[in-house]
PDB file of C-alpha atoms in Angstrom:
ATOM      1  CA  MET O  91     -61.919  29.549 -12.466  1.00 38.00           C
ATOM      2  CA  VAL O  92     -60.040  31.317 -14.236  1.00 36.00           C
ATOM      3  CA  THR O  93     -55.823  33.768 -14.309  1.00 33.00           C
ATOM      4  CA  ILE O  94     -53.111  35.989 -16.274  1.00 33.00           C
ATOM      5  CA  PRO O  95     -49.509  35.112 -15.148  1.00 35.00           C
ATOM      6  CA  GLY O  96     -48.687  36.645 -12.174  1.00 35.00           C
ATOM      7  CA  VAL O  97     -45.618  36.962 -10.203  1.00 33.00           C
ATOM      8  CA  LYS O  98     -44.447  34.500  -7.637  1.00 36.00           C
ATOM      9  CA  LEU O  99     -43.171  36.238  -4.462  1.00 36.00           C
ATOM     10  CA  GLY O 100     -43.494  33.737  -1.841  1.00 41.00           C
ATOM     11  CA  GLY O 101     -46.760  32.170  -2.977  1.00 43.00           C
ATOM     12  CA  VAL O 102     -49.673  33.576  -1.104  1.00 40.00           C
ATOM     13  CA  LEU O 103     -48.804  36.227   1.217  1.00 43.00           C
ATOM     14  CA  ALA O 104     -46.345  37.768  -0.491  1.00 42.00           C
ATOM     15  CA  PRO O 105     -48.336  39.958  -2.827  1.00 42.00           C
ATOM     16  CA  LEU O 106     -50.203  40.812   0.226  1.00 44.00           C
ATOM     17  CA  SER O 107     -47.755  42.063   2.074  1.00 44.00           C
ATOM     18  CA  LEU O 108     -45.880  44.157  -0.733  1.00 40.00           C
ATOM     19  CA  LEU O 109     -49.633  45.925  -1.010  1.00 42.00           C
ATOM     20  CA  SER O 110     -50.378  46.073   2.591  1.00 43.00           C
ATOM     21  CA  ALA O 111     -47.033  48.289   3.163  1.00 42.00           C
ATOM     22  CA  LEU O 112     -48.898  50.940   0.768  1.00 41.00           C
ATOM     23  CA  CYS O 113     -51.771  50.946   3.856  1.00 42.00           C
ATOM     24  CA  ILE O 114     -48.585  52.697   5.928  1.00 41.00           C
ATOM     25  CA  VAL O 115     -46.946  54.747   3.143  1.00 39.00           C
ATOM     26  CA  VAL O 116     -49.694  56.290   1.895  1.00 43.00           C
ATOM     27  CA  PRO O 117     -51.435  57.950   4.966  1.00 44.00           C
ATOM     28  CA  VAL O 118     -47.303  59.011   5.891  1.00 41.00           C
ATOM     29  CA  ALA O 119     -47.101  60.703   2.811  1.00 40.00           C
ATOM     30  CA  GLN O 120     -50.011  62.700   3.243  1.00 44.00           C
ATOM     31  CA  ALA O 121     -49.035  63.751   6.536  1.00 45.00           C
ATOM     32  CA  GLU O 122     -46.033  64.968   5.191  1.00 47.00           C
ATOM     33  CA  GLU O 123     -47.152  66.822   2.063  1.00 46.00           C
ATOM     34  CA  GLY O 124     -48.965  69.917   1.791  1.00 49.00           C
ATOM     35  CA  LYS O 125     -52.164  70.705   0.589  1.00 50.00           C
ATOM     36  CA  ASP O 126     -51.911  70.555  -2.666  1.00 57.00           C
ATOM     37  CA  ASP O 127     -50.793  67.130  -2.330  1.00 61.00           C
ATOM     38  CA  SER O 128     -53.699  66.049  -0.276  1.00 63.00           C
ATOM     39  CA  ALA O 129     -56.126  66.973  -2.530  1.00 60.00           C
ATOM     40  CA  PHE O 130     -54.091  65.075  -5.067  1.00 56.00           C
ATOM     41  CA  TRP O 131     -54.525  61.928  -2.825  1.00 53.00           C
ATOM     42  CA  ARG O 132     -57.932  62.814  -2.315  1.00 58.00           C
ATOM     43  CA  GLY O 133     -58.525  62.647  -5.891  1.00 56.00           C
ATOM     44  CA  VAL O 134     -56.921  59.233  -6.642  1.00 60.00           C
ATOM     45  CA  GLY O 135     -58.777  57.966  -3.626  1.00 59.00           C
ATOM     46  CA  ASP O 136     -62.225  58.518  -5.765  1.00 72.00           C
ATOM     47  CA  ALA O 137     -60.805  57.223  -8.647  1.00 88.00           C
ATOM     48  CA  VAL O 138     -59.246  54.372  -7.243  1.00 95.00           C
ATOM     49  CA  ASP O 139     -60.074  50.898  -5.105  1.00 96.00           C
ATOM     50  CA  LEU O 140     -57.542  48.631  -4.067  1.00 97.00           C
ATOM     51  CA  SER O 141     -57.864  46.089  -1.506  1.00 98.00           C
ATOM     52  CA  VAL O 142     -55.963  42.989  -0.350  1.00 98.00           C
ATOM     53  CA  SER O 143     -57.100  40.025   1.469  1.00 98.00           C
ATOM     54  CA  ALA O 144     -56.210  36.471   3.324  1.00 98.00           C
ATOM     55  CA  GLY O 145     -57.832  34.073   5.193  1.00 98.00           C
ATOM     56  CA  ALA O 146     -58.574  30.203   5.296  1.00 98.00           C
ATOM     57  CA  ARG O 147     -60.827  28.176   2.785  1.00 98.00           C
ATOM     58  CA  TYR O 148     -61.524  24.330   3.573  1.00 98.00           C
ATOM     59  CA  GLU O 149     -63.196  22.145   0.730  1.00 98.00           C
ATOM     60  CA  ASP O 150     -64.459  18.465   1.491  1.00 97.00           C
ATOM     61  CA  ASN O 151     -64.735  17.838  -2.155  1.00 97.00           C
ATOM     62  CA  LEU O 152     -62.070  18.974  -4.501  1.00 98.00           C
ATOM     63  CA  VAL O 153     -63.230  19.883  -7.832  1.00 97.00           C
ATOM     64  CA  VAL O 154     -61.795  21.270 -11.256  1.00 96.00           C
ATOM     65  CA  GLU O 155     -65.383  21.634 -13.023  1.00 95.00           C
ATOM     66  CA  GLU O 156     -63.566  22.562 -16.542  1.00 95.00           C
ATOM     67  CA  LEU O 157     -62.009  18.881 -16.794  1.00 95.00           C
ATOM     68  CA  ASP O 158     -65.089  17.094 -14.935  1.00 95.00           C
ATOM     69  CA  SER O 159     -62.383  16.133 -12.207  1.00 95.00           C
ATOM     70  CA  VAL O 160     -63.869  14.746  -9.071  1.00 96.00           C
ATOM     71  CA  SER O 161     -61.602  14.192  -6.216  1.00 96.00           C
ATOM     72  CA  ARG O 162     -64.057  13.161  -3.409  1.00 95.00           C
ATOM     73  CA  GLN O 163     -61.059  14.271  -1.289  1.00 97.00           C
ATOM     74  CA  SER O 164     -61.092  17.334   1.012  1.00 98.00           C
ATOM     75  CA  ASP O 165     -58.650  19.297   2.514  1.00 98.00           C
ATOM     76  CA  VAL O 166     -57.763  23.455   3.977  1.00 98.00           C
ATOM     77  CA  ALA O 167     -56.168  25.886   1.829  1.00 98.00           C
ATOM     78  CA  ARG O 168     -54.578  29.301   2.825  1.00 98.00           C
ATOM     79  CA  VAL O 169     -56.194  32.093   0.587  1.00 98.00           C
ATOM     80  CA  GLY O 170     -55.269  35.930  -0.566  1.00 98.00           C
ATOM     81  CA  SER O 171     -56.226  37.887  -3.014  1.00 98.00           C
ATOM     82  CA  VAL O 172     -55.419  41.868  -4.769  1.00 98.00           C
ATOM     83  CA  ASP O 173     -58.114  43.439  -6.070  1.00 98.00           C
ATOM     84  CA  LEU O 174     -57.555  46.573  -7.667  1.00 98.00           C
ATOM     85  CA  ASP O 175     -60.383  49.140 -10.065  1.00 98.00           C
ATOM     86  CA  VAL O 176     -59.871  52.489 -11.826  1.00 97.00           C
ATOM     87  CA  ALA O 177     -62.781  54.678 -12.854  1.00 96.00           C
ATOM     88  CA  HIS O 178     -62.867  57.548 -14.677  1.00 95.00           C
ATOM     89  CA  SER O 179     -65.762  59.883 -15.736  1.00 93.00           C
ATOM     90  CA  TYR O 180     -65.836  61.836 -19.388  1.00 91.00           C
ATOM     91  CA  GLY O 181     -68.383  64.362 -20.583  1.00 88.00           C
ATOM     92  CA  LYS O 182     -71.466  64.778 -18.569  1.00 88.00           C
ATOM     93  CA  ASP O 183     -72.570  60.968 -18.820  1.00 92.00           C
ATOM     94  CA  GLY O 184     -69.530  59.182 -19.843  1.00 95.00           C
ATOM     95  CA  ARG O 185     -67.520  56.704 -17.994  1.00 96.00           C
ATOM     96  CA  VAL O 186     -64.352  54.483 -18.418  1.00 97.00           C
ATOM     97  CA  GLY O 187     -62.971  51.879 -16.194  1.00 97.00           C
ATOM     98  CA  ALA O 188     -60.357  49.255 -15.811  1.00 98.00           C
ATOM     99  CA  GLY O 189     -59.416  46.386 -13.064  1.00 98.00           C
ATOM    100  CA  TYR O 190     -57.360  43.680 -12.139  1.00 98.00           C
ATOM    101  CA  PHE O 191     -58.055  40.855  -9.782  1.00 98.00           C
ATOM    102  CA  LEU O 192     -55.328  38.466  -8.468  1.00 98.00           C
ATOM    103  CA  GLU O 193     -56.412  35.101  -6.118  1.00 98.00           C
ATOM    104  CA  GLN O 194     -54.323  32.489  -4.750  1.00 98.00           C
ATOM    105  CA  ARG O 195     -55.056  29.050  -2.975  1.00 98.00           C
ATOM    106  CA  ARG O 196     -52.375  26.882  -1.800  1.00 98.00           C
ATOM    107  CA  PHE O 197     -53.724  23.595   0.043  1.00 98.00           C
ATOM    108  CA  GLU O 198     -52.486  21.957   2.976  1.00 97.00           C
ATOM    109  CA  GLU O 199     -52.259  18.148   1.540  1.00 97.00           C
ATOM    110  CA  TYR O 200     -52.751  18.503  -2.299  1.00 97.00           C
ATOM    111  CA  PRO O 201     -50.737  20.954  -4.085  1.00 97.00           C
ATOM    112  CA  GLY O 202     -52.098  19.673  -7.237  1.00 96.00           C
ATOM    113  CA  TYR O 203     -55.328  21.810  -6.895  1.00 97.00           C
ATOM    114  CA  ASP O 204     -53.412  25.199  -6.042  1.00 98.00           C
ATOM    115  CA  LEU O 205     -55.030  27.904  -7.611  1.00 98.00           C
ATOM    116  CA  ASP O 206     -53.548  31.216  -9.069  1.00 98.00           C
ATOM    117  CA  LEU O 207     -56.156  33.400 -10.648  1.00 98.00           C
ATOM    118  CA  HIS O 208     -55.901  36.711 -12.490  1.00 98.00           C
ATOM    119  CA  TYR O 209     -58.421  38.538 -14.176  1.00 98.00           C
ATOM    120  CA  GLY O 210     -58.332  41.932 -15.915  1.00 98.00           C
ATOM    121  CA  TYR O 211     -60.978  44.119 -17.425  1.00 98.00           C
ATOM    122  CA  GLY O 212     -61.672  47.513 -19.108  1.00 98.00           C
ATOM    123  CA  ASP O 213     -64.931  49.100 -19.835  1.00 98.00           C
ATOM    124  CA  VAL O 214     -66.544  52.205 -21.469  1.00 98.00           C
ATOM    125  CA  SER O 215     -70.179  53.334 -21.217  1.00 97.00           C
ATOM    126  CA  HIS O 216     -72.588  56.028 -21.652  1.00 96.00           C
ATOM    127  CA  LYS O 217     -75.673  57.087 -20.586  1.00 95.00           C
ATOM    128  CA  VAL O 218     -78.364  57.816 -23.142  1.00 92.00           C
ATOM    129  CA  GLY O 219     -81.748  58.850 -21.546  1.00 90.00           C
ATOM    130  CA  PRO O 220     -82.728  56.494 -18.841  1.00 92.00           C
ATOM    131  CA  VAL O 221     -80.414  53.735 -20.079  1.00 96.00           C
ATOM    132  CA  ARG O 222     -76.724  53.014 -19.955  1.00 97.00           C
ATOM    133  CA  TRP O 223     -74.434  51.298 -22.444  1.00 97.00           C
ATOM    134  CA  THR O 224     -71.659  49.850 -21.684  1.00 98.00           C
ATOM    135  CA  THR O 225     -68.829  47.920 -23.792  1.00 98.00           C
ATOM    136  CA  ARG O 226     -66.484  45.356 -21.682  1.00 98.00           C
ATOM    137  CA  LEU O 227     -63.722  43.186 -22.745  1.00 98.00           C
ATOM    138  CA  ASP O 228     -62.206  40.830 -20.072  1.00 97.00           C
ATOM    139  CA  GLY O 229     -59.587  38.380 -20.042  1.00 97.00           C
ATOM    140  CA  SER O 230     -58.543  35.503 -17.615  1.00 98.00           C
ATOM    141  CA  VAL O 231     -55.896  32.963 -17.243  1.00 98.00           C
ATOM    142  CA  ALA O 232     -55.838  30.226 -14.599  1.00 98.00           C
ATOM    143  CA  HIS O 233     -52.868  27.918 -13.340  1.00 98.00           C
ATOM    144  CA  LEU O 234     -53.589  24.819 -11.265  1.00 97.00           C
ATOM    145  CA  GLY O 235     -50.439  23.296  -9.288  1.00 96.00           C
ATOM    146  CA  GLY O 236     -48.314  25.331 -11.230  1.00 96.00           C
ATOM    147  CA  VAL O 237     -49.640  24.721 -14.434  1.00 97.00           C
ATOM    148  CA  ARG O 238     -51.049  26.587 -16.821  1.00 97.00           C
ATOM    149  CA  LEU O 239     -55.081  25.580 -17.025  1.00 97.00           C
ATOM    150  CA  LEU O 240     -56.982  27.581 -19.209  1.00 97.00           C
ATOM    151  CA  GLU O 241     -57.286  31.182 -20.766  1.00 97.00           C
ATOM    152  CA  ASN O 242     -60.382  32.952 -21.556  1.00 97.00           C
ATOM    153  CA  ARG O 243     -61.629  36.001 -23.320  1.00 98.00           C
ATOM    154  CA  LYS O 244     -64.877  37.959 -23.320  1.00 98.00           C
ATOM    155  CA  LEU O 245     -66.623  40.635 -25.105  1.00 98.00           C
ATOM    156  CA  GLY O 246     -70.069  41.881 -23.882  1.00 98.00           C
ATOM    157  CA  LEU O 247     -72.438  44.670 -24.185  1.00 98.00           C
ATOM    158  CA  GLN O 248     -74.635  45.849 -21.195  1.00 97.00           C
ATOM    159  CA  LEU O 249     -77.966  47.585 -21.031  1.00 97.00           C
ATOM    160  CA  SER O 250     -79.043  49.143 -17.685  1.00 97.00           C
ATOM    161  CA  GLY O 251     -81.059  51.584 -16.175  1.00 96.00           C
ATOM    162  CA  LEU O 252     -83.946  52.485 -13.647  1.00 95.00           C
ATOM    163  CA  ALA O 253     -87.168  51.197 -14.775  1.00 94.00           C
ATOM    164  CA  SER O 254     -88.836  52.949 -11.329  1.00 93.00           C
ATOM    165  CA  ARG O 255     -87.463  54.620  -8.052  1.00 91.00           C
ATOM    166  CA  SER O 256     -86.919  50.925  -6.588  1.00 95.00           C
ATOM    167  CA  PHE O 257     -86.421  48.703  -9.575  1.00 97.00           C
ATOM    168  CA  TYR O 258     -83.203  48.164 -11.555  1.00 97.00           C
ATOM    169  CA  LEU O 259     -82.904  46.027 -14.696  1.00 98.00           C
ATOM    170  CA  ARG O 260     -79.465  45.227 -16.204  1.00 98.00           C
ATOM    171  CA  GLY O 261     -79.350  43.071 -19.574  1.00 98.00           C
ATOM    172  CA  GLU O 262     -76.250  41.489 -21.325  1.00 98.00           C
ATOM    173  CA  LEU O 263     -74.877  40.088 -24.815  1.00 98.00           C
ATOM    174  CA  ALA O 264     -71.702  38.474 -24.485  1.00 98.00           C
ATOM    175  CA  PHE O 265     -69.146  36.265 -26.696  1.00 98.00           C
ATOM    176  CA  ARG O 266     -66.293  34.313 -24.712  1.00 98.00           C
ATOM    177  CA  GLN O 267     -63.855  32.166 -26.135  1.00 98.00           C
ATOM    178  CA  THR O 268     -61.811  29.475 -23.874  1.00 98.00           C
ATOM    179  CA  ASP O 269     -58.722  27.575 -24.612  1.00 98.00           C
ATOM    180  CA  LEU O 270     -58.253  24.559 -22.191  1.00 97.00           C
ATOM    181  CA  LEU O 271     -54.565  23.802 -22.386  1.00 96.00           C
ATOM    182  CA  ARG O 272     -54.989  20.315 -20.336  1.00 94.00           C
ATOM    183  CA  ALA O 273     -57.648  18.909 -22.817  1.00 96.00           C
ATOM    184  CA  PRO O 274     -57.764  20.600 -25.973  1.00 96.00           C
ATOM    185  CA  GLU O 275     -60.650  18.973 -27.388  1.00 96.00           C
ATOM    186  CA  ARG O 276     -62.986  21.141 -24.629  1.00 97.00           C
ATOM    187  CA  SER O 277     -61.667  24.374 -25.524  1.00 98.00           C
ATOM    188  CA  SER O 278     -64.807  26.502 -26.505  1.00 97.00           C
ATOM    189  CA  ASP O 279     -67.048  29.067 -27.764  1.00 97.00           C
ATOM    190  CA  ASP O 280     -69.930  30.586 -25.843  1.00 97.00           C
ATOM    191  CA  THR O 281     -72.618  32.849 -26.445  1.00 98.00           C
ATOM    192  CA  ARG O 282     -74.358  34.227 -23.526  1.00 98.00           C
ATOM    193  CA  ALA O 283     -77.821  36.415 -22.661  1.00 98.00           C
ATOM    194  CA  GLN O 284     -78.444  37.611 -19.203  1.00 98.00           C
ATOM    195  CA  LEU O 285     -81.442  39.323 -17.589  1.00 98.00           C
ATOM    196  CA  ALA O 286     -81.149  40.067 -14.213  1.00 98.00           C
ATOM    197  CA  GLY O 287     -83.626  42.805 -11.840  1.00 98.00           C
ATOM    198  CA  TYR O 288     -82.869  44.586  -8.880  1.00 98.00           C
ATOM    199  CA  TYR O 289     -85.797  45.474  -6.370  1.00 98.00           C
ATOM    200  CA  PHE O 290     -84.956  48.186  -3.534  1.00 97.00           C
ATOM    201  CA  LEU O 291     -86.650  48.079  -0.431  1.00 95.00           C
ATOM    202  CA  ASP O 292     -84.072  50.441   1.502  1.00 92.00           C
ATOM    203  CA  GLY O 293     -81.966  51.116  -1.546  1.00 91.00           C
ATOM    204  CA  THR O 294     -78.648  49.089  -1.436  1.00 91.00           C
ATOM    205  CA  ALA O 295     -79.099  48.073   2.451  1.00 94.00           C
ATOM    206  CA  HIS O 296     -81.611  45.979   1.571  1.00 96.00           C
ATOM    207  CA  TYR O 297     -82.781  44.230  -1.423  1.00 98.00           C
ATOM    208  CA  LEU O 298     -83.860  41.428  -3.676  1.00 98.00           C
ATOM    209  CA  SER O 299     -82.429  40.159  -7.073  1.00 98.00           C
ATOM    210  CA  ALA O 300     -83.340  37.763  -9.647  1.00 98.00           C
ATOM    211  CA  ASN O 301     -81.336  36.712 -12.769  1.00 98.00           C
ATOM    212  CA  TYR O 302     -81.908  34.334 -15.946  1.00 98.00           C
ATOM    213  CA  ARG O 303     -79.109  33.370 -18.194  1.00 98.00           C
ATOM    214  CA  PHE O 304     -78.912  31.319 -21.186  1.00 98.00           C
ATOM    215  CA  ASN O 305     -76.182  29.890 -22.377  1.00 98.00           C
ATOM    216  CA  ALA O 306     -74.770  27.892 -25.743  1.00 98.00           C
ATOM    217  CA  LYS O 307     -71.316  26.292 -25.475  1.00 98.00           C
ATOM    218  CA  ARG O 308     -69.881  24.598 -28.469  1.00 97.00           C
ATOM    219  CA  ALA O 309     -66.376  23.120 -28.149  1.00 97.00           C
ATOM    220  CA  GLU O 310     -63.763  21.658 -30.125  1.00 97.00           C
ATOM    221  CA  GLN O 311     -65.683  18.076 -29.955  1.00 95.00           C
ATOM    222  CA  PHE O 312     -69.481  17.918 -30.293  1.00 95.00           C
ATOM    223  CA  ARG O 313     -69.692  15.423 -27.019  1.00 93.00           C
ATOM    224  CA  PHE O 314     -68.812  18.515 -25.166  1.00 96.00           C
ATOM    225  CA  ASP O 315     -71.328  20.803 -26.531  1.00 97.00           C
ATOM    226  CA  TYR O 316     -74.557  21.761 -24.274  1.00 98.00           C
ATOM    227  CA  ASP O 317     -76.962  24.324 -24.048  1.00 98.00           C
ATOM    228  CA  ALA O 318     -77.716  25.982 -20.454  1.00 98.00           C
ATOM    229  CA  HIS O 319     -80.710  27.453 -18.593  1.00 98.00           C
ATOM    230  CA  ARG O 320     -79.579  29.226 -15.455  1.00 98.00           C
ATOM    231  CA  PHE O 321     -81.838  30.942 -12.560  1.00 98.00           C
ATOM    232  CA  GLY O 322     -80.595  32.996  -9.421  1.00 98.00           C
ATOM    233  CA  LEU O 323     -81.874  34.657  -6.565  1.00 98.00           C
ATOM    234  CA  LEU O 324     -80.121  37.151  -3.981  1.00 98.00           C
ATOM    235  CA  TYR O 325     -81.341  38.568  -0.766  1.00 98.00           C
ATOM    236  CA  ASN O 326     -79.240  41.425   0.608  1.00 98.00           C
ATOM    237  CA  ARG O 327     -79.704  42.708   4.299  1.00 97.00           C
ATOM    238  CA  ARG O 328     -77.638  45.397   6.303  1.00 95.00           C
ATOM    239  CA  LEU O 329     -78.646  43.931   8.999  1.00 92.00           C
ATOM    240  CA  SER O 330     -76.984  47.416  11.261  1.00 83.00           C
ATOM    241  CA  SER O 331     -73.724  48.754  11.437  1.00 79.00           C
ATOM    242  CA  TRP O 332     -71.850  45.912  12.068  1.00 86.00           C
ATOM    243  CA  ALA O 333     -72.698  43.318   9.697  1.00 95.00           C
ATOM    244  CA  THR O 334     -74.493  42.484   6.236  1.00 97.00           C
ATOM    245  CA  LEU O 335     -76.241  39.167   5.489  1.00 97.00           C
ATOM    246  CA  LYS O 336     -76.364  38.125   1.646  1.00 98.00           C
ATOM    247  CA  LEU O 337     -77.919  34.724   0.719  1.00 98.00           C
ATOM    248  CA  ASP O 338     -78.185  33.661  -2.616  1.00 98.00           C
ATOM    249  CA  TRP O 339     -79.807  30.393  -4.593  1.00 98.00           C
ATOM    250  CA  ARG O 340     -79.059  29.244  -8.325  1.00 98.00           C
ATOM    251  CA  TYR O 341     -80.253  26.529 -10.185  1.00 98.00           C
ATOM    252  CA  GLU O 342     -78.678  25.366 -13.973  1.00 98.00           C
ATOM    253  CA  GLU O 343     -79.798  23.026 -16.561  1.00 98.00           C
ATOM    254  CA  ARG O 344     -77.056  21.468 -18.649  1.00 97.00           C
ATOM    255  CA  GLN O 345     -78.323  19.769 -22.001  1.00 97.00           C
ATOM    256  CA  TYR O 346     -75.625  18.244 -23.636  1.00 96.00           C
ATOM    257  CA  LEU O 347     -76.286  17.687 -27.469  1.00 95.00           C
ATOM    258  CA  SER O 348     -74.614  14.675 -28.264  1.00 93.00           C
ATOM    259  CA  ASP O 349     -75.879  11.262 -27.717  1.00 90.00           C
ATOM    260  CA  ALA O 350     -72.322   9.738 -27.057  1.00 83.00           C
ATOM    261  CA  SER O 351     -72.056  12.369 -24.015  1.00 84.00           C
ATOM    262  CA  THR O 352     -72.127   9.481 -20.949  1.00 88.00           C
ATOM    263  CA  PRO O 353     -70.925   5.773 -22.016  1.00 83.00           C
ATOM    264  CA  ALA O 354     -74.461   4.081 -21.499  1.00 78.00           C
ATOM    265  CA  SER O 355     -77.085   6.834 -20.655  1.00 78.00           C
ATOM    266  CA  GLY O 356     -77.007   8.773 -23.641  1.00 86.00           C
ATOM    267  CA  SER O 357     -77.366  12.409 -24.201  1.00 93.00           C
ATOM    268  CA  ARG O 358     -76.031  13.978 -20.629  1.00 95.00           C
ATOM    269  CA  LEU O 359     -77.963  16.480 -18.494  1.00 96.00           C
ATOM    270  CA  ASP O 360     -76.840  17.961 -15.512  1.00 97.00           C
ATOM    271  CA  GLU O 361     -78.758  19.622 -12.986  1.00 98.00           C
ATOM    272  CA  ARG O 362     -76.741  21.457 -10.214  1.00 98.00           C
ATOM    273  CA  GLN O 363     -78.007  23.919  -7.197  1.00 98.00           C
ATOM    274  CA  ARG O 364     -76.294  26.026  -5.434  1.00 98.00           C
ATOM    275  CA  TRP O 365     -76.732  27.270  -1.755  1.00 98.00           C
ATOM    276  CA  ARG O 366     -74.723  30.352  -0.438  1.00 98.00           C
ATOM    277  CA  GLY O 367     -74.677  32.545   2.630  1.00 98.00           C
ATOM    278  CA  ARG O 368     -72.122  35.452   3.258  1.00 98.00           C
ATOM    279  CA  LEU O 369     -71.741  37.652   6.582  1.00 98.00           C
ATOM    280  CA  GLU O 370     -69.602  40.609   6.093  1.00 97.00           C
ATOM    281  CA  VAL O 371     -68.741  42.302   8.887  1.00 96.00           C
ATOM    282  CA  PRO O 372     -66.554  45.582   9.600  1.00 95.00           C
ATOM    283  CA  ILE O 373     -64.056  46.318  11.566  1.00 94.00           C
ATOM    284  CA  GLY O 374     -63.151  49.686  11.544  1.00 90.00           C
ATOM    285  CA  LYS O 375     -63.003  51.791   8.711  1.00 90.00           C
ATOM    286  CA  ARG O 376     -60.831  49.994   6.136  1.00 94.00           C
ATOM    287  CA  LEU O 377     -60.648  46.317   7.732  1.00 97.00           C
ATOM    288  CA  GLU O 378     -63.842  43.770   6.940  1.00 97.00           C
ATOM    289  CA  LEU O 379     -64.170  40.199   8.016  1.00 97.00           C
ATOM    290  CA  GLU O 380     -66.170  37.910   5.619  1.00 98.00           C
ATOM    291  CA  LEU O 381     -67.695  34.443   6.636  1.00 98.00           C
ATOM    292  CA  ARG O 382     -68.947  32.229   4.064  1.00 98.00           C
ATOM    293  CA  TYR O 383     -70.579  28.917   3.602  1.00 98.00           C
ATOM    294  CA  GLU O 384     -71.327  27.540   0.326  1.00 98.00           C
ATOM    295  CA  HIS O 385     -73.583  23.914  -0.221  1.00 98.00           C
ATOM    296  CA  ARG O 386     -73.610  22.900  -4.260  1.00 98.00           C
ATOM    297  CA  ASP O 387     -75.902  19.819  -5.370  1.00 98.00           C
ATOM    298  CA  TYR O 388     -74.762  18.562  -9.074  1.00 98.00           C
ATOM    299  CA  ALA O 389     -76.991  15.877 -10.027  1.00 97.00           C
ATOM    300  CA  SER O 390     -76.248  13.962 -13.692  1.00 96.00           C
ATOM    301  CA  ASN O 391     -76.864  11.016 -15.154  1.00 94.00           C
ATOM    302  CA  LEU O 392     -72.970  11.074 -15.895  1.00 94.00           C
ATOM    303  CA  ALA O 393     -72.136   9.299 -12.770  1.00 93.00           C
ATOM    304  CA  SER O 394     -68.420  11.094 -12.441  1.00 93.00           C
ATOM    305  CA  VAL O 395     -69.788  14.071 -12.141  1.00 95.00           C
ATOM    306  CA  ASP O 396     -72.940  13.322 -10.098  1.00 97.00           C
ATOM    307  CA  TYR O 397     -72.093  14.930  -6.547  1.00 97.00           C
ATOM    308  CA  THR O 398     -72.674  17.093  -3.329  1.00 97.00           C
ATOM    309  CA  ASP O 399     -70.009  19.265  -1.971  1.00 97.00           C
ATOM    310  CA  ASN O 400     -69.503  22.057   0.875  1.00 98.00           C
ATOM    311  CA  ARG O 401     -66.862  25.146   1.203  1.00 98.00           C
ATOM    312  CA  LEU O 402     -66.278  26.935   4.245  1.00 98.00           C
ATOM    313  CA  GLU O 403     -64.366  30.188   4.131  1.00 98.00           C
ATOM    314  CA  ALA O 404     -62.979  32.773   6.639  1.00 98.00           C
ATOM    315  CA  ARG O 405     -61.491  35.761   5.040  1.00 98.00           C
ATOM    316  CA  PHE O 406     -60.038  39.386   6.166  1.00 98.00           C
ATOM    317  CA  THR O 407     -60.280  42.227   3.701  1.00 98.00           C
ATOM    318  CA  LEU O 408     -57.911  45.461   3.855  1.00 98.00           C
ATOM    319  CA  GLU O 409     -58.960  48.299   1.769  1.00 96.00           C
ATOM    320  CA  LEU O 410     -56.033  50.428   1.128  1.00 96.00           C
ATOM    321  CA  LEU O 411     -57.403  53.144  -1.217  1.00 91.00           C
TER     322      LEU O 411
END
């Protein structure tokens, strides 16, 4: 869960309404200008991706993982987002990119769980032989119930490339700092190492992916320190021109380092599993419907965070550029 301060213009729908107007303004401008301007707008379209989305979400257990807060309450939320990415190539093998993402959730009965999530990034990459080196800096801020929850920033180095015509590898080493304003004793530094592999059965239309991540988290208070191992599998299949199916599973084991991390059971141990299914259905050239179901089974010897939950979401995404 993450954010950067945003402008509140009527909750979820205001930023979406504002940017959705571009969907009308841009084509009109293209039609009224000459050929040179049309070429300009094509160039912008090649460099910029801009989309907005809106929908509804159901959670049968409202949770704030960063605070180990489990409510056992269910609610429905209106959701909306804005997603902007800009990329530019330089030289023969260089590329720079930047992006910004905003998401808002507004719950019907429990506004204390309303989320404002802002995220921004910038990266520079260069290809050396078969390997692409990428340096990436990103940051985020999250507000929960209208009050700032956390801020974080991350610096990462990625190496990626094709090992064969059908096998792609990506490795990453990253360092992240998180400031939890509501619980400063949980503020932490994280060192992460991750490896992911993709096996293409039919290009990007049909592939399998597996990944592993090691995370060493060191908090302000020792009782929140842990080492974690996470494994994940993803199956992606374009069923036809009308839909794409994505199925994934994730398992994570967190071993806390302090003997006092639980009241009576010694060192805390979490085993977290998540199953998720997504169906993406295009509606015309610029509009897409995404249906999502997620089930989580989080087991722990700390009873307050031992739980299962389910999440359902339906969202329309409109591509503006």
